[in-house]
CSV table of N, CA and C in Angstrom, one decimal:
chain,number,residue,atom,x,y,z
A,16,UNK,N,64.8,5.0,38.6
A,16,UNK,CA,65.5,5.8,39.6
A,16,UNK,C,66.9,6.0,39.3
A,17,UNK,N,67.9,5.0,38.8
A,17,UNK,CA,68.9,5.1,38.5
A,17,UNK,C,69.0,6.2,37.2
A,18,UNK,N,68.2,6.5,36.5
A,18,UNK,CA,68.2,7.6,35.2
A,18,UNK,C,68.5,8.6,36.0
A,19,UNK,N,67.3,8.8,37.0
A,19,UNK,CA,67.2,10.1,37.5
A,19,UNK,C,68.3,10.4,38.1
A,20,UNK,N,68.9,9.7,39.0
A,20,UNK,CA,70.0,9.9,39.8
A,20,UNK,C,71.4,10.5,39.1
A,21,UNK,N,71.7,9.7,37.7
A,21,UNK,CA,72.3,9.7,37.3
A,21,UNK,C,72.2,11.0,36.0
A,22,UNK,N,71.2,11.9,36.2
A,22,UNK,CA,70.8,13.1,35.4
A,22,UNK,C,71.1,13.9,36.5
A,23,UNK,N,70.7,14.1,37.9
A,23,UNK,CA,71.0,15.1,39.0
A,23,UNK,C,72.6,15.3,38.8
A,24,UNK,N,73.1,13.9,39.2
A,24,UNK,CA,74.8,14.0,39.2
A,24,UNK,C,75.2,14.4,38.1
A,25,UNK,N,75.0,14.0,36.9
A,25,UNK,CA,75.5,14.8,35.8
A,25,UNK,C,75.2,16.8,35.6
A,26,UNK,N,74.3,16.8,35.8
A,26,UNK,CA,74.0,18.6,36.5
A,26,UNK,C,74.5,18.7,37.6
A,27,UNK,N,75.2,18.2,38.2
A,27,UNK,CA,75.3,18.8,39.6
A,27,UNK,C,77.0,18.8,38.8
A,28,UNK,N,77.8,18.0,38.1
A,28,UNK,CA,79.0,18.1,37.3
A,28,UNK,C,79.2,19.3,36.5
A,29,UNK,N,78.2,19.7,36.1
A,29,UNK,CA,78.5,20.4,34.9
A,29,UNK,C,77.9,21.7,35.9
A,30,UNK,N,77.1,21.7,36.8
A,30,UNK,CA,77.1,23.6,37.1
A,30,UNK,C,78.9,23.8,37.5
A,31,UNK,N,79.5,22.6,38.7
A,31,UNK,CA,80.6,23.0,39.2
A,31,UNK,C,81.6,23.4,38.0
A,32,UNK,N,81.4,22.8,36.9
A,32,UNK,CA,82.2,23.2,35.7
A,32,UNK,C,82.2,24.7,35.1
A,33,UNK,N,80.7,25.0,35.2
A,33,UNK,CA,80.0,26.3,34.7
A,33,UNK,C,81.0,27.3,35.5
A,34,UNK,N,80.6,27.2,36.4
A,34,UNK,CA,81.0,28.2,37.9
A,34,UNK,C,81.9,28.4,38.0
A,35,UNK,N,82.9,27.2,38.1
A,35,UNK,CA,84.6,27.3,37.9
A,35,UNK,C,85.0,28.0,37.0
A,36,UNK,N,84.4,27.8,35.6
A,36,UNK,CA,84.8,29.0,34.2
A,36,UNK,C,85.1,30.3,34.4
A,37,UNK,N,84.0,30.8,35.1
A,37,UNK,CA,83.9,32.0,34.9
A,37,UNK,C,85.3,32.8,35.9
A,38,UNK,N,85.4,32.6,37.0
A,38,UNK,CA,86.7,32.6,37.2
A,38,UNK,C,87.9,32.4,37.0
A,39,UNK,N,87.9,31.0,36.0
A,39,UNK,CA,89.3,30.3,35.5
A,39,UNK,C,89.6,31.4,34.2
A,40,UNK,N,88.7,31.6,33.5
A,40,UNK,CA,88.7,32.7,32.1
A,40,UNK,C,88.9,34.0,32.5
A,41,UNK,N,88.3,34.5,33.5
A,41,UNK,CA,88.3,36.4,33.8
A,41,UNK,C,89.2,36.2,34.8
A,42,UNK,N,90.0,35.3,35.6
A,42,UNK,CA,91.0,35.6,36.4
A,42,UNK,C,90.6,37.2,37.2
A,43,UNK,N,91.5,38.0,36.9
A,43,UNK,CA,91.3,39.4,37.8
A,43,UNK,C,91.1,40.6,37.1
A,44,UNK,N,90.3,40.2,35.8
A,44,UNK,CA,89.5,41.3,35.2
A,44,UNK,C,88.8,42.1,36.4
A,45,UNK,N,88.8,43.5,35.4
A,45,UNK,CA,87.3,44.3,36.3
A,45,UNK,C,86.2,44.5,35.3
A,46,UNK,N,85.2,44.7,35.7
A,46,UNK,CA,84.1,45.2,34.7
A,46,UNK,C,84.2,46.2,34.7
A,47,UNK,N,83.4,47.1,33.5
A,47,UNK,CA,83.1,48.3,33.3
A,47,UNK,C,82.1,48.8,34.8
A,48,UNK,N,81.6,49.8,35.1
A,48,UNK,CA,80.7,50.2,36.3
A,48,UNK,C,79.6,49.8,36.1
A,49,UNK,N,79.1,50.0,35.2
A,49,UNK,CA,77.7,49.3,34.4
A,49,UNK,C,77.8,47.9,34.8
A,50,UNK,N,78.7,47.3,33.8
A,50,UNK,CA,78.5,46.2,34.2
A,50,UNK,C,78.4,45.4,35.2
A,51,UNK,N,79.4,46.0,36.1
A,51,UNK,CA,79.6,45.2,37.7
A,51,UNK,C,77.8,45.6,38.4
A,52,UNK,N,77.5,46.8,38.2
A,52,UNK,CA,75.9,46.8,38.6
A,52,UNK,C,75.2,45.6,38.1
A,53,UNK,N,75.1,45.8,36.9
A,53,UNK,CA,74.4,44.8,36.1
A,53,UNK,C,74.2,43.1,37.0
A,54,UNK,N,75.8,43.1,37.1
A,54,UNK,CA,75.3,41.4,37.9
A,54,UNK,C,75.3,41.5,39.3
A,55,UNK,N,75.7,42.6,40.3
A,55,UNK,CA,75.6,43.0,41.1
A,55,UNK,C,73.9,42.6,41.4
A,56,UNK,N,73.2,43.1,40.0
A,56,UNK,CA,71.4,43.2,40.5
A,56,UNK,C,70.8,41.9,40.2
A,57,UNK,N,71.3,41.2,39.5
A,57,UNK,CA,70.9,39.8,38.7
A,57,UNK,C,70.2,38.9,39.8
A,58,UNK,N,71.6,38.5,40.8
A,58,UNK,CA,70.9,37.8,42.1
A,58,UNK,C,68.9,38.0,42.3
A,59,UNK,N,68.9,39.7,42.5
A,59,UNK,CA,67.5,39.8,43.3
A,59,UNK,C,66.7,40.4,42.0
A,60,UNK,N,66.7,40.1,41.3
A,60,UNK,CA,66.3,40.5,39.6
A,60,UNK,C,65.2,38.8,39.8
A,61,UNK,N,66.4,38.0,39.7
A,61,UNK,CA,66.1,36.6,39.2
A,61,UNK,C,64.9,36.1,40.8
A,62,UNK,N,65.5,36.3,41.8
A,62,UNK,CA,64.4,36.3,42.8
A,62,UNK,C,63.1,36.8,43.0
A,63,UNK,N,63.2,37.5,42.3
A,63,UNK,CA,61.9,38.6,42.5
A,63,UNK,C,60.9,37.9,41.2
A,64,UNK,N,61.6,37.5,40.2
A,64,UNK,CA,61.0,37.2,39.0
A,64,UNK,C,60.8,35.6,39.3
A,65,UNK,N,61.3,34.8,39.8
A,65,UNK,CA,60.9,33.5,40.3
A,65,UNK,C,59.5,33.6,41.7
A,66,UNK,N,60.3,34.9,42.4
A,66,UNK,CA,58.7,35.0,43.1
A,66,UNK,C,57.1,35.3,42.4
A,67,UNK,N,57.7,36.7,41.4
A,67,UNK,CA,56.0,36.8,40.9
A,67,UNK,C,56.1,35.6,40.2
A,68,UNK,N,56.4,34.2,39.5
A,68,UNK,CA,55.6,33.4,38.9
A,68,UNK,C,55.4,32.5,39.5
A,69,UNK,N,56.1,32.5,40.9
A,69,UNK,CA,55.6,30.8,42.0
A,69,UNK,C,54.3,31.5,42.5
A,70,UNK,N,54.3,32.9,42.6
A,70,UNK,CA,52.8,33.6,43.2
A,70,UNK,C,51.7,33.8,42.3
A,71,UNK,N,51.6,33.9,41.5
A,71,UNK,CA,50.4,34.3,40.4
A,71,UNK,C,50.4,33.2,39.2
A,72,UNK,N,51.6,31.8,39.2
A,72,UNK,CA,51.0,30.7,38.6
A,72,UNK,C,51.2,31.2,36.6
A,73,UNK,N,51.0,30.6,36.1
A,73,UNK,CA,51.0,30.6,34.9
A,73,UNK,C,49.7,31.6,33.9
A,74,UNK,N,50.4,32.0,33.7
A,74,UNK,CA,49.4,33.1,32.5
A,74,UNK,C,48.5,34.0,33.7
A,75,UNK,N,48.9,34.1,35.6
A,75,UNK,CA,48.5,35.3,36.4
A,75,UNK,C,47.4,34.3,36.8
A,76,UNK,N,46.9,32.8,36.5
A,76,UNK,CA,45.5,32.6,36.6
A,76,UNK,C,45.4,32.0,38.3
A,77,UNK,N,46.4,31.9,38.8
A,77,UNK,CA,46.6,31.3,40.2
A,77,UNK,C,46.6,32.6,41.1
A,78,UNK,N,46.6,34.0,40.7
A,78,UNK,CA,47.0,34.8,41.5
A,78,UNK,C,46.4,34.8,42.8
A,79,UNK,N,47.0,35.4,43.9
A,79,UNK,CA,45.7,35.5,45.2
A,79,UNK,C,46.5,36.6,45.9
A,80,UNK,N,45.4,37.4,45.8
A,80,UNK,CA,45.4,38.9,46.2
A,80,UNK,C,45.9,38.7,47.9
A,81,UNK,N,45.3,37.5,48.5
A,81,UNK,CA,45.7,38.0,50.0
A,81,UNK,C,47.6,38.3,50.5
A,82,UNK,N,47.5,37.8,49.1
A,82,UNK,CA,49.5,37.4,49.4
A,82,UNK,C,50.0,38.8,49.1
A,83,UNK,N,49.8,39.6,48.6
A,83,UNK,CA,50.1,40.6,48.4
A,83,UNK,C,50.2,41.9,49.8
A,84,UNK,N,49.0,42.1,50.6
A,84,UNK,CA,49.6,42.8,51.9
A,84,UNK,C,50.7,41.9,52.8
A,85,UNK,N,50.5,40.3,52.8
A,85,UNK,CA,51.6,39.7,53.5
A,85,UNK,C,53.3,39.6,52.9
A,86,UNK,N,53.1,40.0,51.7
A,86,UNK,CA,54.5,40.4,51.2
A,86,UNK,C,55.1,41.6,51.3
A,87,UNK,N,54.0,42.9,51.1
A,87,UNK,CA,54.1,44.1,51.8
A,87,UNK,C,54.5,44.5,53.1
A,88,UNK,N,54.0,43.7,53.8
A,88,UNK,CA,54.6,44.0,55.1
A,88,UNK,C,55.8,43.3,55.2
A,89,UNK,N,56.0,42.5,55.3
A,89,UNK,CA,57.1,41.8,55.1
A,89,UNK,C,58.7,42.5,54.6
A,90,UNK,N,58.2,43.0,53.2
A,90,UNK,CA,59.0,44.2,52.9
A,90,UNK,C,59.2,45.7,53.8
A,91,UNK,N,58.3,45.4,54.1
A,91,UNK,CA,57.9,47.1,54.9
A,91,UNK,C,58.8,46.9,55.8
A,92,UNK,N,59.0,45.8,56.7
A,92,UNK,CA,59.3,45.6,58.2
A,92,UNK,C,60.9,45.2,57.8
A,93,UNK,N,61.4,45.0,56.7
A,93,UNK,CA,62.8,44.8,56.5
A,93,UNK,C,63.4,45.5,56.0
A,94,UNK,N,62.6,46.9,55.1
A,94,UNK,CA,63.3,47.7,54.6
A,94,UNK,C,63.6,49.0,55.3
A,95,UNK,N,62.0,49.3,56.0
A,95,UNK,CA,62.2,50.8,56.9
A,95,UNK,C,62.8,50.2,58.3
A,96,UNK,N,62.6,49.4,59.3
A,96,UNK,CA,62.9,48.8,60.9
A,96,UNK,C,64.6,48.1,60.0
A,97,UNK,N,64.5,47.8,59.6
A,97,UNK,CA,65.6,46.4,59.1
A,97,UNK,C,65.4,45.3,60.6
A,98,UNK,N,64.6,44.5,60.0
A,98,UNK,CA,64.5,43.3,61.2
A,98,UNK,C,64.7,41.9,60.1
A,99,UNK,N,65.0,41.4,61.3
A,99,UNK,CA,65.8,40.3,61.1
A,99,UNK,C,64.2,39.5,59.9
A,100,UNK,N,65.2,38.1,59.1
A,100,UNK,CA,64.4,38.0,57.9
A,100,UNK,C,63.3,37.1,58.1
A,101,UNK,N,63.7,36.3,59.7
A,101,UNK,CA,62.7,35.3,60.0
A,101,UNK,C,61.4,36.2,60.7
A,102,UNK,N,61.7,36.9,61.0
A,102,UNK,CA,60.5,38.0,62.0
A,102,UNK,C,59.6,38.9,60.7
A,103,UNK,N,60.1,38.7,59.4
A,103,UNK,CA,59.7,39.4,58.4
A,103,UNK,C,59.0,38.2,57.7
A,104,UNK,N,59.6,37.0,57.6
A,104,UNK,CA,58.4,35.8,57.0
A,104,UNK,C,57.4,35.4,57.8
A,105,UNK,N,57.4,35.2,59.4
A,105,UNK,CA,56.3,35.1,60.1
A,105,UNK,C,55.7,36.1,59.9
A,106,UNK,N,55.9,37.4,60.0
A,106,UNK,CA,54.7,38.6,60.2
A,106,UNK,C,54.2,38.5,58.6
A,107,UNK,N,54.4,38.0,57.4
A,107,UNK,CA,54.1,37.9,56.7
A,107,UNK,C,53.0,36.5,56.6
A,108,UNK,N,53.3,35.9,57.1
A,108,UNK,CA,52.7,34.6,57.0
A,108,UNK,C,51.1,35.2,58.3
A,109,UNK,N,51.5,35.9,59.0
A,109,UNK,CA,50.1,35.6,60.1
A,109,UNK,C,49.5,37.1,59.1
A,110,UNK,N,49.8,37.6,58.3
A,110,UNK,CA,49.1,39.1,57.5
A,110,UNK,C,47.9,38.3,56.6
A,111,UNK,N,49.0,37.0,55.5
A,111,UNK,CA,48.2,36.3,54.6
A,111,UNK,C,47.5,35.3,54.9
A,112,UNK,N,47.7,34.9,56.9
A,112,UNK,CA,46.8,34.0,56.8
A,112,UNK,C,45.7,34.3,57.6
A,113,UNK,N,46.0,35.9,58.2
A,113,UNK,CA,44.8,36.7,58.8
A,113,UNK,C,43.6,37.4,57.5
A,114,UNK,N,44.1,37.4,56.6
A,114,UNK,CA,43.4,37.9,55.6
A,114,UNK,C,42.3,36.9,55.1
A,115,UNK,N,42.9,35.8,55.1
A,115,UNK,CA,42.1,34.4,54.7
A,115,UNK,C,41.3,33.8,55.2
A,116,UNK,N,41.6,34.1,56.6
A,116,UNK,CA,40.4,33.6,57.5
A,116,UNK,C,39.2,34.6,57.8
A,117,UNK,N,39.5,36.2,57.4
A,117,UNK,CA,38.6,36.7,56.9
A,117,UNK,C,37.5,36.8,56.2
A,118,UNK,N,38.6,36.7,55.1
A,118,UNK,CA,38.0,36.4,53.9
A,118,UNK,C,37.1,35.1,53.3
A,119,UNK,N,37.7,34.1,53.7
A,119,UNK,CA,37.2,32.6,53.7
A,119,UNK,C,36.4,32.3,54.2
């Protein structure tokens, strides 16, 4: 336990170190326009890419089709209405778990 503890705290040292860098080094640079996009998009780049692999599992073999209209709507209802995000995970959650008890 003490290993572990003592591997979290040492990563939990070195991101604050990471993070601080990048402002202590570029102070009040600008980026080019490109680039400010560029990490502007990274945030929901990296989210979206952590979602399709926590959803479809390794090498696609865990995929499940029911999750896919519950993410769709989900999207649907937050991009055309713009509603709030927790009214967009429930209605997603009763889509994928209406589908399943269909299905099932």
């Amino acid at each position: 336990m003490t290993g572990i503890l003592a591997a979290v705290l040492a990563l939990a040292v070195i991101n604050v170190i990471y993070k601080g860098a990048g402002p202590a080094l570029l102070g009040d640079r600008t980026f080019p326009t490109r680039v400010e996009a560029v990490i502007v998009a990274l945030p929901a780049v990296l989210l979206a890419a952590l979602l399709v692999v926590d959803l479809a599992g390794p090498h696609w073999r865990d995929a499940d089709w029911t999750l896919l209209p519950g993410l769709a709507a989900a999207v649907l209802l937050r991009a055309l209405w713009q509603r709030p995000h927790l009214l967009c995970l429930l209605l997603a959650g009763l889509v994928t778990a209406g589908l399943r008890a269909l299905v099932g």
